[in-house]
Amino acid sequence: MRYFISQDMEGVGGLVSWSEGIQEQRELITGETCAAIEGIRSVDKEAAIVVADSHGHMQNLLLDRLPQDVQVVRGAPRPLCMVEGADATCDAALFIGYHAPAGTLHASMDHTFTTTIYEVLANGHAVGETELNMILLAHLGIPLIFGGGDEQYCKFSQEFFPHAVFVTTKWATGRYSQRTLMPEASRALIRDGAANATRQLMTRGRTTLADEQLQGTLQHDVLATSPSTWTVRFPTTSICDVATWIPGSLRSGGRELTYTSDEPVELYRFLMSCIVAGRYDKDL
């Protein structure tokens, strides 16, 4: 089978802020990626794996530490950001080192793609990066089978994906303060969790898991409703001023912009354009 791994940083065990040393970040990010791969291959010996390096400038993974038969998507910007490299040939997705959406209480480095976005709603439901990424992947019939990150991330995304395996690597007491597992303890949980998720995939099949992923009112509203409306709320009106230049967008408030489409890729590109608009926010 073919597996897609998206690797972020903020939910990685041991890391508590963006000011951590770059080399330490890279070591810990790579360690959790390797653990997920080991877990998959402990069950599916022939697994083909694509990893999307998905944090910051997306050049975090230490390539010489990874199995040399995997493929890595790295570098930015790229059209599909955290899910670049996923396509209809992928049988399952695993998200490692993920975090809760912006504004979540007691969450590790909470944000939604960037600090220039305050909140994103999909058809009226507040969502995070996992949900937004999975709207694209669910459209391709790909189920999320595993998620790893801080406690609030797991609680939030488990509501949307009750059939996926989630493992907690740390417990935040503030945005930049957490009680964390040691690196190898986090990796052991990820290894075991990825193995359990892979076992479920191989037993029940991609189609069954993808169908179950859409069951429930919340899941249908967010993942399957078409056309879908995404609402982006910004921290300042000036960001929204720039973002309104995005063709097809509709300003629905001083700091709020909406976009409706029946094409998930189009919605995702709208969101990426909003992120770019945030870079032009200036105090003049």
Protein backbone atom coordinates (compact mmCIF):
# COMPACT_ATOMS: atom_id res chain seq x y z
CA MET A 1 0.00 0.00 0.00
CA ARG A 2 0.98 3.64 -0.42
CA TYR A 3 1.10 5.99 2.59
CA PHE A 4 1.28 9.77 2.81
CA ILE A 5 2.88 11.35 5.89
CA SER A 6 2.62 15.08 6.60
CA GLN A 7 5.14 16.16 9.25
CA ASP A 8 4.76 19.38 11.24
CA MET A 9 6.75 20.71 14.22
CA GLU A 10 4.57 22.24 16.93
CA GLY A 11 3.18 18.93 18.16
CA VAL A 12 6.54 17.15 18.27
CA GLY A 13 7.46 15.84 21.71
CA GLY A 14 10.13 17.92 23.45
CA LEU A 15 9.65 21.12 21.45
CA VAL A 16 7.96 23.97 23.35
CA SER A 17 8.47 27.13 21.26
CA TRP A 18 9.49 28.45 17.86
CA SER A 19 12.70 29.79 19.42
CA GLU A 20 14.13 26.27 19.85
CA GLY A 21 17.45 25.68 18.13
CA ILE A 22 17.00 24.73 14.48
CA GLN A 23 19.21 21.65 14.73
CA GLU A 24 17.29 20.37 17.75
CA GLN A 25 14.02 20.91 15.90
CA ARG A 26 15.32 18.99 12.90
CA GLU A 27 16.55 16.10 15.04
CA LEU A 28 13.25 15.69 16.87
CA ILE A 29 11.09 16.18 13.77
CA THR A 30 13.12 13.57 11.89
CA GLY A 31 12.97 11.14 14.81
CA GLU A 32 9.17 11.16 14.89
CA THR A 33 8.95 10.77 11.11
CA CYS A 34 11.23 7.73 11.27
CA ALA A 35 9.14 6.27 14.09
CA ALA A 36 5.97 6.55 11.99
CA ILE A 37 7.68 4.87 9.04
CA GLU A 38 8.96 2.07 11.29
CA GLY A 39 5.43 1.56 12.66
CA ILE A 40 3.91 1.34 9.19
CA ARG A 41 6.53 -1.10 7.95
CA SER A 42 6.31 -3.31 11.01
CA VAL A 43 2.89 -4.28 9.63
CA ASP A 44 3.11 -3.55 5.89
CA LYS A 45 6.59 -4.67 4.83
CA GLU A 46 6.12 -3.46 1.25
CA ALA A 47 4.75 -0.02 2.15
CA ALA A 48 5.55 2.79 -0.29
CA ILE A 49 5.83 6.08 1.59
CA VAL A 50 5.78 9.76 0.63
CA VAL A 51 6.63 12.32 3.33
CA ALA A 52 5.71 16.00 3.08
CA ASP A 53 8.12 18.14 5.11
CA SER A 54 5.48 20.64 6.23
CA HIS A 55 6.81 23.09 8.81
CA GLY A 56 8.05 26.62 8.17
CA HIS A 57 10.23 26.73 5.08
CA MET A 58 9.65 22.98 4.80
CA GLN A 59 13.32 22.01 4.85
CA ASN A 60 13.44 20.32 8.25
CA LEU A 61 13.94 16.61 7.72
CA LEU A 62 17.45 15.20 7.91
CA LEU A 63 17.35 13.17 4.72
CA ASP A 64 20.26 10.88 5.56
CA ARG A 65 18.33 9.61 8.63
CA LEU A 66 15.30 8.49 6.61
CA PRO A 67 14.97 5.14 4.83
CA GLN A 68 16.41 5.77 1.41
CA ASP A 69 13.48 4.23 -0.46
CA VAL A 70 10.95 6.83 0.73
CA GLN A 71 10.23 10.02 -1.20
CA VAL A 72 10.22 13.46 0.45
CA VAL A 73 8.43 16.62 -0.66
CA ARG A 74 10.36 19.62 0.68
CA GLY A 75 10.69 23.35 0.14
CA ALA A 76 8.20 26.21 -0.10
CA PRO A 77 6.06 27.79 -1.37
CA ARG A 78 4.10 24.99 -2.98
CA PRO A 79 0.48 24.89 -4.20
CA LEU A 80 -0.87 22.30 -1.76
CA CYS A 81 1.36 23.26 1.15
CA MET A 82 1.19 20.53 3.83
CA VAL A 83 -0.40 17.91 1.57
CA GLU A 84 1.74 18.41 -1.52
CA GLY A 85 2.62 14.96 -2.84
CA ALA A 86 -0.66 13.27 -1.93
CA ASP A 87 -2.75 11.95 -4.80
CA ALA A 88 -5.42 9.36 -5.50
CA THR A 89 -2.84 6.55 -5.42
CA CYS A 90 -2.33 7.07 -1.67
CA ASP A 91 -4.21 4.61 0.52
CA ALA A 92 -3.94 6.49 3.82
CA ALA A 93 -2.66 9.65 5.48
CA LEU A 94 -0.76 10.08 8.74
CA PHE A 95 -0.15 13.50 10.34
CA ILE A 96 2.81 13.77 12.73
CA GLY A 97 3.76 16.67 15.02
CA TYR A 98 0.46 18.47 14.47
CA HIS A 99 -1.14 21.06 16.76
CA ALA A 100 -4.49 22.61 17.69
CA PRO A 101 -6.05 25.58 15.83
CA ALA A 102 -5.40 29.21 16.73
CA GLY A 103 -7.14 30.27 19.93
CA THR A 104 -7.25 26.83 21.56
CA LEU A 105 -6.78 26.96 25.33
CA HIS A 106 -3.70 25.17 26.71
CA ALA A 107 -2.41 24.13 23.30
CA SER A 108 1.17 23.93 22.10
CA MET A 109 2.06 26.88 19.83
CA ASP A 110 -1.57 27.07 18.67
CA HIS A 111 -2.09 28.62 15.24
CA THR A 112 -3.77 27.85 11.92
CA PHE A 113 -1.13 27.78 9.20
CA THR A 114 0.20 31.22 10.21
CA THR A 115 -0.11 33.81 12.97
CA THR A 116 -1.73 36.19 10.44
CA ILE A 117 -4.90 34.07 10.47
CA TYR A 118 -7.08 34.22 13.56
CA GLU A 119 -9.61 31.51 12.65
CA VAL A 120 -10.83 29.40 9.75
CA LEU A 121 -14.32 27.97 9.44
CA ALA A 122 -15.49 25.31 7.00
CA ASN A 123 -19.24 25.62 6.49
CA GLY A 124 -19.51 27.37 9.86
CA HIS A 125 -17.34 24.93 11.83
CA ALA A 126 -14.06 26.13 13.34
CA VAL A 127 -11.30 23.87 12.01
CA GLY A 128 -7.55 23.41 12.16
CA GLU A 129 -4.85 22.33 9.76
CA THR A 130 -5.77 18.64 9.98
CA GLU A 131 -9.36 19.26 8.96
CA LEU A 132 -8.48 21.68 6.16
CA ASN A 133 -5.85 19.32 4.78
CA MET A 134 -8.22 16.37 5.01
CA ILE A 135 -10.95 18.16 3.05
CA LEU A 136 -8.58 17.81 0.09
CA LEU A 137 -7.57 14.25 0.86
CA ALA A 138 -11.10 13.05 1.62
CA HIS A 139 -12.10 14.32 -1.82
CA LEU A 140 -9.52 11.86 -3.19
CA GLY A 141 -10.92 9.01 -1.08
CA ILE A 142 -7.95 9.00 1.31
CA PRO A 143 -8.67 8.28 4.99
CA LEU A 144 -6.75 9.79 7.88
CA ILE A 145 -5.59 6.82 9.93
CA PHE A 146 -3.22 8.45 12.43
CA GLY A 147 -2.49 11.76 14.13
CA GLY A 148 0.22 12.65 16.63
CA GLY A 149 0.66 15.87 18.60
CA ASP A 150 -0.17 17.69 21.81
CA GLU A 151 -3.15 16.84 23.98
CA GLN A 152 -5.43 19.61 22.72
CA TYR A 153 -4.68 18.73 19.11
CA CYS A 154 -5.70 15.12 19.72
CA LYS A 155 -8.89 16.14 21.52
CA PHE A 156 -9.86 18.61 18.79
CA SER A 157 -9.22 16.45 15.73
CA GLN A 158 -10.53 13.22 17.26
CA GLU A 159 -13.97 14.87 17.17
CA PHE A 160 -13.71 15.04 13.38
CA PHE A 161 -11.94 11.70 12.90
CA PRO A 162 -13.18 9.30 15.59
CA HIS A 163 -11.95 6.24 13.68
CA ALA A 164 -8.32 7.42 13.46
CA VAL A 165 -5.61 6.55 15.98
CA PHE A 166 -4.31 9.59 17.90
CA VAL A 167 -1.33 9.70 20.28
CA THR A 168 -0.42 12.52 22.66
CA THR A 169 3.21 13.57 22.97
CA LYS A 170 2.83 16.49 25.42
CA TRP A 171 0.41 18.47 27.58
CA ALA A 172 0.49 22.26 27.39
CA THR A 173 0.02 24.61 30.34
CA GLY A 174 0.44 27.60 28.03
CA ARG A 175 1.29 28.35 24.43
CA TYR A 176 5.02 28.03 25.10
CA SER A 177 5.10 25.78 28.17
CA GLN A 178 4.40 22.08 28.17
CA ARG A 179 4.89 18.87 30.10
CA THR A 180 6.42 16.60 27.49
CA LEU A 181 7.42 13.03 26.96
CA MET A 182 11.07 12.36 26.26
CA PRO A 183 11.92 11.91 22.56
CA GLU A 184 12.17 8.13 22.56
CA ALA A 185 8.96 7.79 24.58
CA SER A 186 7.15 9.92 21.98
CA ARG A 187 8.66 7.87 19.18
CA ALA A 188 7.58 4.62 20.82
CA LEU A 189 3.98 5.84 21.02
CA ILE A 190 4.06 6.99 17.41
CA ARG A 191 5.63 3.73 16.28
CA ASP A 192 2.96 1.67 18.05
CA GLY A 193 0.13 3.98 17.00
CA ALA A 194 1.17 3.96 13.34
CA ALA A 195 1.42 0.17 13.46
CA ASN A 196 -2.09 -0.12 14.92
CA ALA A 197 -3.45 2.29 12.34
CA THR A 198 -1.78 0.36 9.51
CA ARG A 199 -3.14 -2.90 10.85
CA GLN A 200 -6.65 -1.45 10.81
CA LEU A 201 -6.15 -0.19 7.24
CA MET A 202 -4.96 -3.57 5.99
CA THR A 203 -7.77 -5.40 7.78
CA ARG A 204 -10.67 -3.14 6.89
CA GLY A 205 -9.49 -1.56 3.66
CA ARG A 206 -9.11 1.96 2.35
CA THR A 207 -12.63 2.28 0.96
CA THR A 208 -14.32 1.28 4.21
CA LEU A 209 -12.23 3.70 6.28
CA ALA A 210 -12.72 6.52 3.76
CA ASP A 211 -16.49 5.96 3.82
CA GLU A 212 -16.62 5.87 7.64
CA GLN A 213 -14.63 9.09 7.71
CA LEU A 214 -17.61 10.89 6.17
CA GLN A 215 -20.23 9.48 8.54
CA GLY A 216 -21.74 11.80 11.12
CA THR A 217 -23.21 15.29 10.76
CA LEU A 218 -19.98 17.08 11.67
CA GLN A 219 -17.91 14.97 9.29
CA HIS A 220 -20.35 15.44 6.42
CA ASP A 221 -20.62 19.19 7.00
CA VAL A 222 -16.87 19.71 6.97
CA LEU A 223 -15.49 17.01 4.67
CA ALA A 224 -18.25 16.20 2.20
CA THR A 225 -20.55 19.22 1.70
CA SER A 226 -20.31 20.64 -1.82
CA PRO A 227 -20.19 23.45 -2.66
CA SER A 228 -18.33 24.41 0.50
CA THR A 229 -17.79 27.83 2.06
CA TRP A 230 -14.57 28.65 3.88
CA THR A 231 -14.41 31.71 6.10
CA VAL A 232 -11.08 33.22 7.10
CA ARG A 233 -10.94 35.62 10.04
CA PHE A 234 -7.86 37.81 10.33
CA PRO A 235 -6.39 39.59 13.37
CA THR A 236 -6.44 42.98 11.61
CA THR A 237 -8.59 44.78 9.06
CA SER A 238 -5.52 45.68 7.01
CA ILE A 239 -4.79 42.03 6.21
CA CYS A 240 -8.38 41.64 5.08
CA ASP A 241 -8.01 44.77 2.95
CA VAL A 242 -5.30 43.00 0.92
CA ALA A 243 -6.97 39.58 0.94
CA THR A 244 -10.11 41.01 -0.69
CA TRP A 245 -8.09 41.29 -3.89
CA ILE A 246 -8.42 37.49 -4.22
CA PRO A 247 -10.83 36.91 -7.14
CA GLY A 248 -14.11 35.35 -6.07
CA SER A 249 -13.75 36.23 -2.40
CA LEU A 250 -16.48 38.04 -0.48
CA ARG A 251 -15.79 40.33 2.45
CA SER A 252 -18.28 39.49 5.18
CA GLY A 253 -16.88 41.72 7.93
CA GLY A 254 -14.03 44.03 8.80
CA ARG A 255 -11.68 41.11 9.43
CA GLU A 256 -13.57 38.32 7.65
CA LEU A 257 -13.44 36.94 4.13
CA THR A 258 -15.42 34.06 2.61
CA TYR A 259 -15.02 31.92 -0.48
CA THR A 260 -17.38 29.30 -1.89
CA SER A 261 -16.51 26.54 -4.35
CA ASP A 262 -17.25 22.92 -5.13
CA GLU A 263 -13.53 22.33 -5.81
CA PRO A 264 -11.46 21.62 -2.67
CA VAL A 265 -8.22 22.59 -4.43
CA GLU A 266 -9.70 25.98 -5.28
CA LEU A 267 -10.70 26.52 -1.65
CA TYR A 268 -7.24 25.52 -0.48
CA ARG A 269 -5.62 27.95 -2.88
CA PHE A 270 -7.88 30.68 -1.54
CA LEU A 271 -6.56 29.90 1.94
CA MET A 272 -2.94 29.92 0.76
CA SER A 273 -3.57 33.31 -0.87
CA CYS A 274 -4.94 34.62 2.43
CA ILE A 275 -1.71 33.53 4.10
CA VAL A 276 0.32 35.46 1.52
CA ALA A 277 -1.89 38.52 2.06
CA GLY A 278 -0.97 38.44 5.73
CA ARG A 279 2.65 39.14 4.89
CA TYR A 280 1.69 42.59 3.67
CA ASP A 281 0.13 43.72 6.94
CA LYS A 282 1.98 46.84 8.05
CA ASP A 283 1.60 49.43 10.78
CA LEU A 284 2.06 52.67 8.86
